Tab-separated table of C-alpha atoms and ligand atoms in Angstrom:
chain	number	residue	atom	x	y	z
A	1	MET	CA	3.798	-6.218	1.339
A	2	GLY	CA	3.860	-2.613	-0.923
A	3	TYR	CA	1.792	-4.128	-3.318
A	4	VAL	CA	3.454	-1.820	-6.334
A	5	GLU	CA	6.908	-3.407	-5.432
A	6	ARG	CA	5.111	-6.903	-5.600
A	7	THR	CA	3.762	-6.502	-8.568
A	8	LEU	CA	6.699	-4.890	-10.510
A	9	GLY	CA	8.702	-7.860	-9.511
A	10	PHE	CA	11.620	-9.085	-11.590
A	11	ARG	CA	10.407	-5.983	-14.166
A	12	THR	CA	13.097	-3.969	-11.862
A	13	ARG	CA	15.822	-6.025	-10.889
A	14	ASP	CA	18.273	-4.427	-13.785
A	15	LEU	CA	17.196	-1.101	-12.213
A	16	ASP	CA	20.268	0.672	-9.201
A	17	ASP	CA	18.334	1.698	-6.225
A	18	ARG	CA	17.568	5.220	-7.246
A	19	ASP	CA	16.129	3.895	-10.273
A	20	LEU	CA	13.997	1.491	-8.708
A	21	ARG	CA	12.887	4.141	-5.848
A	22	LEU	CA	11.354	6.486	-8.558
A	23	VAL	CA	9.699	3.361	-10.244
A	24	THR	CA	8.749	2.977	-7.521
A	25	ASP	CA	6.761	6.366	-7.139
A	26	ILE	CA	6.271	6.523	-10.295
A	27	VAL	CA	4.034	3.276	-10.544
A	28	GLY	CA	2.056	4.003	-6.992
A	29	GLY	CA	1.832	7.893	-7.377
A	30	THR	CA	0.149	8.077	-10.971
A	31	ILE	CA	-2.191	5.016	-8.772
A	32	ARG	CA	-2.971	7.196	-5.862
A	33	TRP	CA	-3.390	10.540	-7.581
A	34	ARG	CA	-4.964	8.684	-10.570
A	35	ARG	CA	-8.891	11.015	-10.183
A	36	TYR	CA	-6.307	14.178	-9.652
A	37	LEU	CA	-3.899	13.772	-12.878
A	38	ASP	CA	-7.158	12.365	-15.268
A	39	HIS	CA	-8.831	16.189	-13.774
A	40	LEU	CA	-5.762	17.894	-15.160
A	41	ILE	CA	-5.292	15.969	-18.139
A	42	GLY	CA	-9.202	16.716	-18.979
A	43	SER	CA	-9.497	20.231	-18.583
A	44	LEU	CA	-6.343	21.004	-20.635
A	45	CYS	CA	-7.475	18.735	-23.429
A	46	HIS	CA	-9.301	20.429	-26.717
A	47	ASP	CA	-12.882	18.877	-25.486
A	48	GLU	CA	-14.358	16.377	-23.234
A	49	SER	CA	-14.641	13.239	-26.336
A	50	MET	CA	-11.086	13.742	-26.765
A	51	PHE	CA	-10.482	13.269	-23.075
A	52	ARG	CA	-13.160	10.702	-23.448
A	53	SER	CA	-11.669	8.881	-26.109
A	54	MET	CA	-7.781	8.403	-25.168
A	55	GLU	CA	-6.202	5.593	-26.488
A	56	PRO	CA	-5.309	4.121	-22.439
A	57	LEU	CA	-1.690	3.223	-23.179
A	58	LEU	CA	-1.535	7.260	-24.333
A	59	LEU	CA	-3.561	8.498	-21.021
A	60	GLN	CA	-1.377	6.328	-19.065
A	61	VAL	CA	1.854	7.537	-20.500
A	62	LEU	CA	0.425	11.503	-19.773
A	63	ARG	CA	-1.186	10.093	-16.242
A	64	ILE	CA	3.368	9.424	-15.809
A	65	GLY	CA	4.063	13.208	-17.112
A	66	PHE	CA	1.581	14.934	-15.383
A	67	TYR	CA	2.221	13.102	-12.253
A	68	GLU	CA	6.166	13.978	-12.520
A	69	ILE	CA	5.653	17.173	-12.869
A	70	VAL	CA	2.251	18.006	-10.502
A	71	LYS	CA	3.648	15.805	-7.576
A	72	LEU	CA	7.112	14.820	-8.201
A	73	ASN	CA	8.355	18.110	-9.175
A	74	MET	CA	10.452	17.008	-12.265
A	75	PRO	CA	12.627	19.587	-14.376
A	76	PRO	CA	9.146	20.242	-17.058
A	77	TYR	CA	11.515	19.825	-20.345
A	78	ALA	CA	13.424	16.771	-19.513
A	79	VAL	CA	10.378	14.886	-18.488
A	80	VAL	CA	8.413	15.937	-21.652
A	81	ASP	CA	11.291	14.796	-23.411
A	82	GLU	CA	10.785	11.226	-21.939
A	83	ASN	CA	7.125	10.924	-21.735
A	84	VAL	CA	7.247	11.759	-26.126
A	85	LYS	CA	9.991	8.936	-26.727
A	86	LEU	CA	7.952	6.920	-24.008
A	87	ALA	CA	4.915	7.474	-26.821
A	88	LYS	CA	6.676	7.687	-29.585
A	89	VAL	CA	8.301	4.034	-28.922
A	90	ALA	CA	5.059	2.615	-26.928
A	91	LEU	CA	2.593	4.115	-30.020
A	92	ARG	CA	3.571	6.115	-32.573
A	93	PRO	CA	5.292	8.799	-33.821
A	94	GLY	CA	2.442	10.535	-34.173
A	95	ALA	CA	1.526	9.949	-30.073
A	96	GLY	CA	4.761	11.887	-29.713
A	97	ASN	CA	3.259	14.303	-30.952
A	98	MET	CA	0.230	14.426	-28.695
A	99	VAL	CA	2.202	14.036	-25.698
A	100	ASN	CA	4.154	17.109	-26.139
A	101	GLY	CA	1.633	18.969	-26.719
A	102	ILE	CA	-0.152	18.253	-23.779
A	103	LEU	CA	2.027	18.196	-21.701
A	104	ARG	CA	3.571	21.741	-22.872
A	105	LYS	CA	0.332	23.654	-21.792
A	106	LEU	CA	0.611	22.095	-18.742
A	107	VAL	CA	4.080	23.410	-18.169
A	108	LEU	CA	3.046	26.911	-18.993
A	109	VAL	CA	-0.124	26.557	-16.431
A	110	LYS	CA	1.374	25.069	-13.301
A	111	GLU	CA	4.637	27.964	-14.217
A	112	ASN	CA	1.806	30.918	-13.668
A	113	ASN	CA	0.181	29.171	-11.068
A	114	SER	CA	-3.301	28.683	-12.756
A	115	LEU	CA	-3.538	25.071	-13.193
A	116	PRO	CA	-7.355	24.194	-13.245
A	117	LEU	CA	-8.292	22.645	-10.317
A	118	PRO	CA	-11.756	23.235	-8.749
A	119	LYS	CA	-12.508	25.194	-6.035
A	120	LEU	CA	-14.073	24.359	-2.690
A	121	GLU	CA	-17.534	26.321	-2.896
A	122	GLY	CA	-21.019	25.617	-3.467
A	123	ASP	CA	-23.644	22.976	-1.737
A	124	SER	CA	-22.111	20.257	0.095
A	125	ARG	CA	-22.566	18.045	-3.028
A	126	THR	CA	-20.228	20.145	-5.193
A	127	GLN	CA	-17.509	20.483	-1.975
A	128	ALA	CA	-17.139	16.450	-1.702
A	129	ARG	CA	-16.947	16.412	-5.938
A	130	ALA	CA	-14.080	19.180	-5.381
A	131	LEU	CA	-11.950	17.703	-2.718
A	132	ALA	CA	-12.704	14.021	-4.684
A	133	THR	CA	-10.830	15.458	-7.207
A	134	LEU	CA	-7.741	17.432	-5.326
A	135	TYR	CA	-7.186	15.096	-3.291
A	136	SER	CA	-8.172	12.256	-5.217
A	137	HIS	CA	-10.323	9.619	-3.730
A	138	PRO	CA	-13.822	7.899	-4.870
A	139	VAL	CA	-16.943	11.414	-3.650
A	140	TRP	CA	-18.644	8.574	-1.024
A	141	MET	CA	-15.887	8.242	0.823
A	142	VAL	CA	-15.679	12.407	0.712
A	143	ARG	CA	-18.820	12.701	1.663
A	144	ARG	CA	-18.730	9.700	3.908
A	145	TRP	CA	-15.470	11.099	6.139
A	146	THR	CA	-16.658	14.518	5.437
A	147	LYS	CA	-19.914	13.753	7.866
A	148	TYR	CA	-18.121	11.888	10.606
A	149	LEU	CA	-15.041	13.379	10.746
A	150	GLY	CA	-15.677	17.181	9.583
A	151	GLN	CA	-13.429	18.477	6.605
A	152	GLU	CA	-10.433	19.410	7.980
A	153	GLU	CA	-10.033	15.732	9.416
A	154	ALA	CA	-10.776	14.384	5.853
A	155	ILE	CA	-8.585	16.235	4.241
A	156	GLN	CA	-6.053	14.797	6.855
A	157	LEU	CA	-6.868	11.272	6.266
A	158	MET	CA	-6.828	11.708	2.377
A	159	MET	CA	-3.148	13.775	2.934
A	160	TRP	CA	-2.381	10.506	5.005
A	161	ASN	CA	-3.495	7.654	2.184
A	162	ASN	CA	-2.076	9.555	-0.737
A	163	SER	CA	1.375	9.766	1.921
A	164	ASP	CA	4.476	7.748	0.958
A	165	PRO	CA	3.596	4.240	3.103
A	166	SER	CA	6.165	3.413	5.873
A	167	PHE	CA	6.722	-0.050	6.124
A	168	SER	CA	8.171	-2.314	9.600
A	169	LEU	CA	9.949	-5.215	9.221
A	170	ARG	CA	9.426	-8.423	11.974
A	171	ALA	CA	12.565	-10.097	13.389
A	172	ASN	CA	11.465	-13.843	13.578
A	173	ALA	CA	12.576	-15.066	17.079
A	174	ALA	CA	11.142	-18.604	15.702
A	175	LYS	CA	14.493	-18.763	13.075
A	176	GLY	CA	16.776	-17.474	16.329
A	177	ILE	CA	17.017	-13.798	14.634
A	178	THR	CA	16.495	-11.383	16.930
A	179	ARG	CA	15.661	-7.377	15.296
A	180	ASP	CA	20.000	-6.820	15.923
A	181	ASP	CA	20.859	-9.184	13.343
A	182	LEU	CA	17.786	-7.613	11.304
A	183	VAL	CA	19.122	-4.003	11.661
A	184	MET	CA	22.606	-5.404	10.894
A	185	GLN	CA	21.515	-6.969	7.988
A	186	LEU	CA	19.738	-3.549	7.299
A	187	ASN	CA	22.973	-1.582	7.499
A	188	SER	CA	24.314	-4.090	5.303
A	189	LEU	CA	22.601	-3.146	2.561
A	190	LYS	CA	22.158	0.360	3.355
A	191	VAL	CA	18.430	0.173	4.166
A	192	PRO	CA	17.637	3.596	5.977
A	193	HIS	CA	15.608	2.154	8.961
A	194	GLU	CA	14.700	3.142	13.219
A	195	VAL	CA	13.718	0.547	15.662
A	196	SER	CA	10.207	0.651	16.658
A	197	LEU	CA	9.526	2.580	19.842
A	198	HIS	CA	7.263	0.460	21.077
A	199	LEU	CA	7.864	-3.207	20.322
A	200	ASP	CA	10.929	-5.054	20.491
A	201	ASP	CA	11.015	-7.264	17.625
A	202	PHE	CA	9.564	-4.327	14.810
A	203	VAL	CA	12.087	-2.064	12.333
A	204	ARG	CA	10.714	0.706	10.719
A	205	VAL	CA	11.760	1.004	7.144
A	206	LYS	CA	10.753	3.770	4.497
A	207	ILE	CA	12.090	2.895	1.563
A	208	GLY	CA	15.016	0.218	0.286
A	209	LEU	CA	11.877	-2.575	0.949
A	210	GLN	CA	12.882	-3.877	-2.633
A	211	ASN	CA	16.563	-4.428	-0.998
A	212	VAL	CA	15.677	-6.540	1.786
A	213	ILE	CA	13.008	-8.802	-1.030
A	214	ARG	CA	15.882	-9.101	-2.949
A	215	ALA	CA	18.249	-10.048	0.292
A	216	GLY	CA	15.455	-13.376	0.780
A	217	TRP	CA	15.438	-12.967	4.212
A	218	LEU	CA	11.678	-12.859	3.683
A	219	LYS	CA	11.637	-15.855	1.516
A	220	GLU	CA	13.698	-17.722	3.275
A	221	GLY	CA	11.396	-16.750	6.407
A	222	LEU	CA	13.793	-14.828	8.792
A	223	CYS	CA	12.099	-11.563	9.015
A	224	SER	CA	8.201	-10.531	7.431
A	225	VAL	CA	6.642	-7.590	6.272
A	226	GLN	CA	4.387	-6.583	9.306
A	227	ASP	CA	2.632	-3.078	10.486
A	228	GLU	CA	3.150	-2.142	14.329
A	229	SER	CA	-0.598	-1.643	14.753
A	230	ALA	CA	-0.872	-5.445	14.393
A	231	GLY	CA	2.413	-6.600	16.944
A	232	LEU	CA	0.574	-4.366	18.974
A	233	VAL	CA	-3.129	-6.460	19.395
A	234	VAL	CA	-0.070	-9.334	19.678
A	235	SER	CA	1.238	-7.773	22.321
A	236	VAL	CA	-1.885	-6.982	24.178
A	237	VAL	CA	-2.900	-10.840	24.024
A	238	ASP	CA	0.786	-11.227	25.648
A	239	PRO	CA	1.349	-14.753	24.671
A	240	GLN	CA	3.769	-17.123	26.983
A	241	PRO	CA	4.879	-20.078	26.400
A	242	GLY	CA	2.323	-22.840	26.938
A	243	GLU	CA	-0.726	-21.486	26.354
A	244	ASP	CA	-3.189	-22.411	24.278
A	245	ILE	CA	-4.600	-19.541	21.986
A	246	ILE	CA	-7.568	-19.442	19.686
A	247	ASP	CA	-7.108	-16.346	16.078
A	248	CYS	CA	-10.145	-16.493	15.033
A	249	CYS	CA	-10.300	-15.101	11.786
A	250	ALA	CA	-6.635	-15.622	11.314
A	251	ALA	CA	-5.507	-15.765	7.418
A	252	PRO	CA	-3.109	-14.843	5.777
A	253	GLY	CA	-1.582	-14.760	9.168
A	254	GLY	CA	0.133	-11.630	10.541
A	255	LYS	CA	-1.145	-12.047	13.889
A	256	THR	CA	-1.123	-16.185	13.959
A	257	LEU	CA	2.217	-16.176	13.521
A	258	TYR	CA	3.687	-13.808	15.407
A	259	MET	CA	1.743	-15.218	18.548
A	260	ALA	CA	3.315	-18.401	17.221
A	261	SER	CA	7.024	-16.854	17.699
A	262	ARG	CA	6.140	-15.451	21.034
A	263	LEU	CA	5.429	-18.926	22.249
A	264	ARG	CA	8.866	-20.529	22.249
A	265	GLY	CA	7.413	-23.605	21.047
A	266	LYS	CA	5.126	-24.542	23.804
A	267	GLY	CA	1.360	-24.610	23.595
A	268	LYS	CA	-0.715	-23.716	20.377
A	269	VAL	CA	-2.282	-21.542	17.925
A	270	HIS	CA	-5.580	-22.869	16.837
A	271	ALA	CA	-5.901	-20.715	13.593
A	272	ILE	CA	-9.750	-20.674	12.213
A	273	ASP	CA	-10.190	-19.161	8.388
A	274	ILE	CA	-13.508	-19.690	5.941
A	275	ASN	CA	-11.323	-19.144	3.572
A	276	LYS	CA	-9.006	-22.214	2.785
A	277	GLY	CA	-6.856	-20.469	-0.080
A	278	ARG	CA	-6.049	-17.837	2.666
A	279	LEU	CA	-5.632	-20.376	5.646
A	280	ARG	CA	-3.243	-22.619	3.106
A	281	ILE	CA	-0.948	-19.583	2.690
A	282	LEU	CA	-0.825	-19.291	6.418
A	283	LYS	CA	0.286	-23.226	6.624
A	284	GLU	CA	2.778	-22.878	4.353
A	285	THR	CA	3.866	-19.035	5.855
A	286	ALA	CA	4.125	-20.783	9.144
A	287	LYS	CA	5.976	-23.693	8.049
A	288	LEU	CA	8.648	-20.988	6.481
A	289	GLN	CA	9.573	-19.081	9.588
A	290	LYS	CA	9.230	-22.216	11.955
A	291	VAL	CA	6.258	-21.827	13.695
A	292	ASP	CA	4.497	-24.961	12.772
A	293	GLY	CA	4.917	-26.814	15.501
A	294	VAL	CA	2.959	-24.269	17.751
A	295	VAL	CA	0.191	-23.219	14.916
A	296	ASP	CA	-3.091	-25.864	14.575
A	297	THR	CA	-5.167	-24.608	11.171
A	298	ILE	CA	-8.397	-24.763	11.139
A	299	HIS	CA	-11.141	-23.955	7.776
A	300	ALA	CA	-14.500	-23.725	9.406
A	301	ASP	CA	-16.971	-21.064	9.495
A	302	LEU	CA	-17.249	-19.334	13.234
A	303	ARG	CA	-20.697	-18.692	12.970
A	304	THR	CA	-21.098	-22.541	13.147
A	305	PHE	CA	-17.883	-24.088	14.039
A	306	ALA	CA	-18.409	-23.174	18.362
A	307	GLU	CA	-21.371	-25.237	18.175
A	308	ASN	CA	-19.596	-28.079	17.348
A	309	SER	CA	-16.742	-27.719	18.736
A	310	PRO	CA	-15.749	-27.759	22.870
A	311	MET	CA	-12.941	-26.013	21.989
A	312	LYS	CA	-12.003	-23.971	24.891
A	313	SER	CA	-9.224	-21.200	25.645
A	314	GLY	CA	-8.230	-18.353	28.488
A	315	LYS	CA	-7.426	-15.986	25.173
A	316	VAL	CA	-8.855	-15.625	22.350
A	317	LEU	CA	-8.318	-12.915	19.156
A	318	LEU	CA	-10.630	-11.898	17.170
A	319	ASP	CA	-9.744	-10.081	13.773
A	320	ALA	CA	-12.930	-9.885	11.825
A	321	PRO	CA	-13.204	-8.761	8.401
A	322	CYS	CA	-13.010	-4.871	8.264
A	323	SER	CA	-13.270	-2.722	5.145
A	324	GLY	CA	-9.631	-2.775	4.299
A	325	LEU	CA	-9.541	1.044	4.669
A	326	GLY	CA	-7.109	2.108	7.077
A	327	VAL	CA	-4.364	0.874	4.951
A	328	LEU	CA	-5.243	2.621	1.519
A	329	SER	CA	-1.786	4.202	1.405
A	330	LYS	CA	0.025	0.872	1.941
A	331	ILE	CA	-2.350	-0.929	-0.883
A	332	CYS	CA	-2.001	1.543	-3.322
A	333	VAL	CA	-5.196	0.842	-4.918
A	334	GLY	CA	-6.791	2.834	-7.487
A	335	ILE	CA	-10.125	3.698	-5.257
A	336	GLU	CA	-12.671	4.287	-8.171
A	337	ASP	CA	-16.481	5.951	-6.958
B	1	LIG	C1	-9.265	-9.238	8.779
B	1	LIG	S1	-8.627	-9.629	8.026
B	1	LIG	C2	-7.784	-11.209	9.181
B	1	LIG	C3	-6.353	-10.918	8.927
B	1	LIG	C4	-5.231	-11.993	10.338
B	1	LIG	N1	-5.708	-11.514	11.675
B	1	LIG	C5	-4.129	-12.186	9.801
B	1	LIG	O1	-3.354	-11.063	11.251
B	1	LIG	O2	-3.251	-11.817	9.399
B	1	LIG	C6	-10.554	-11.476	8.233
B	1	LIG	C7	-10.611	-13.108	8.041
B	1	LIG	O3	-11.699	-13.425	8.274
B	1	LIG	C8	-12.016	-14.004	7.729
B	1	LIG	N2	-13.042	-14.570	7.534
B	1	LIG	C9	-14.641	-13.804	7.292
B	1	LIG	N3	-15.428	-14.746	7.449
B	1	LIG	C10	-15.174	-15.351	8.311
B	1	LIG	C11	-16.552	-16.443	9.147
B	1	LIG	N4	-17.469	-16.670	9.448
B	1	LIG	N5	-15.891	-17.823	9.722
B	1	LIG	C12	-14.043	-17.737	10.310
B	1	LIG	N6	-13.548	-16.992	9.313
B	1	LIG	C13	-13.712	-15.546	8.962
B	1	LIG	C14	-11.970	-13.903	6.289
B	1	LIG	O4	-11.656	-14.863	5.179
B	1	LIG	C15	-10.732	-12.884	6.773
B	1	LIG	O5	-8.984	-14.182	6.203
């Protein structure tokens, strides 16, 4: 699920759809582009020490203003006005003057097409540092991707990471929900969507996830947020009613639950995981999604599990821990060096 949406939670309940999307975008965008924004803010401060010693809240207000002007291309003077007000309310009147001064400098350099950004030149280390700023990624990541993929592909990957993520929803067949039901619900919520080209139960959603959350469909287990890529893995396993399947690194259960729903009440998915807390989430979600009858959770370390347990199955899924770098656009974290 979108981490930003989840973090904002109830604080946004009084906003209309348009404002909600804007807030979500600003929060996600300022986190994603932090390195880039901080570089610009630092460059437009009088000196390095002014930037280094800036109060966190003031820096945050500036990041919002910079993001709105540079990345969202919002009307600059409205942005200055709003963020000056914000600084005055959040901090004190004097902070408004400072925000005013720095944002106006930004408006000027942007209008003159002279944003103080690093040039892509020099040795590979210098270029990596420039790319890290331009695309707001840690230097080590830029160096690793440039080495393995080449500069062009590394840039494409970083642009993808910083783009707005899209999500997929899976209709929960175990609760009698078809994709058509899900589409009808999305239509009634006015959430733009398109059906998956690859998976019968999936619908793609770019914006409006908050509306789905508010409608309670996720809480009631009628559908779940699941990547199509995860769904495709399950398609390869192709669970059939009556089968016994072992899911070796199962929690929090995205693939287990989809496999379970495809068993149509007959068979078992044996869900093994070393992490008790994550396994508990899996168990609770299985109940919510009405597949608990075909899910058997096993708290165990896979490295020793096989020695003590003679479990056999024709189908075994191993979704081992990974770096998580493939889902950066979705989890929207500030990635540090
Ligand atoms: C990539 S996640 C699995 C995601 C899951 N398949 C899904 O679709 O939601 C990897 C999981 O492996 C588990 N894990 C790591 N080492 C393990 C071990 N030695 N034995 C069992 N599970 C392990 C972690 O606790 C984590 O939940």
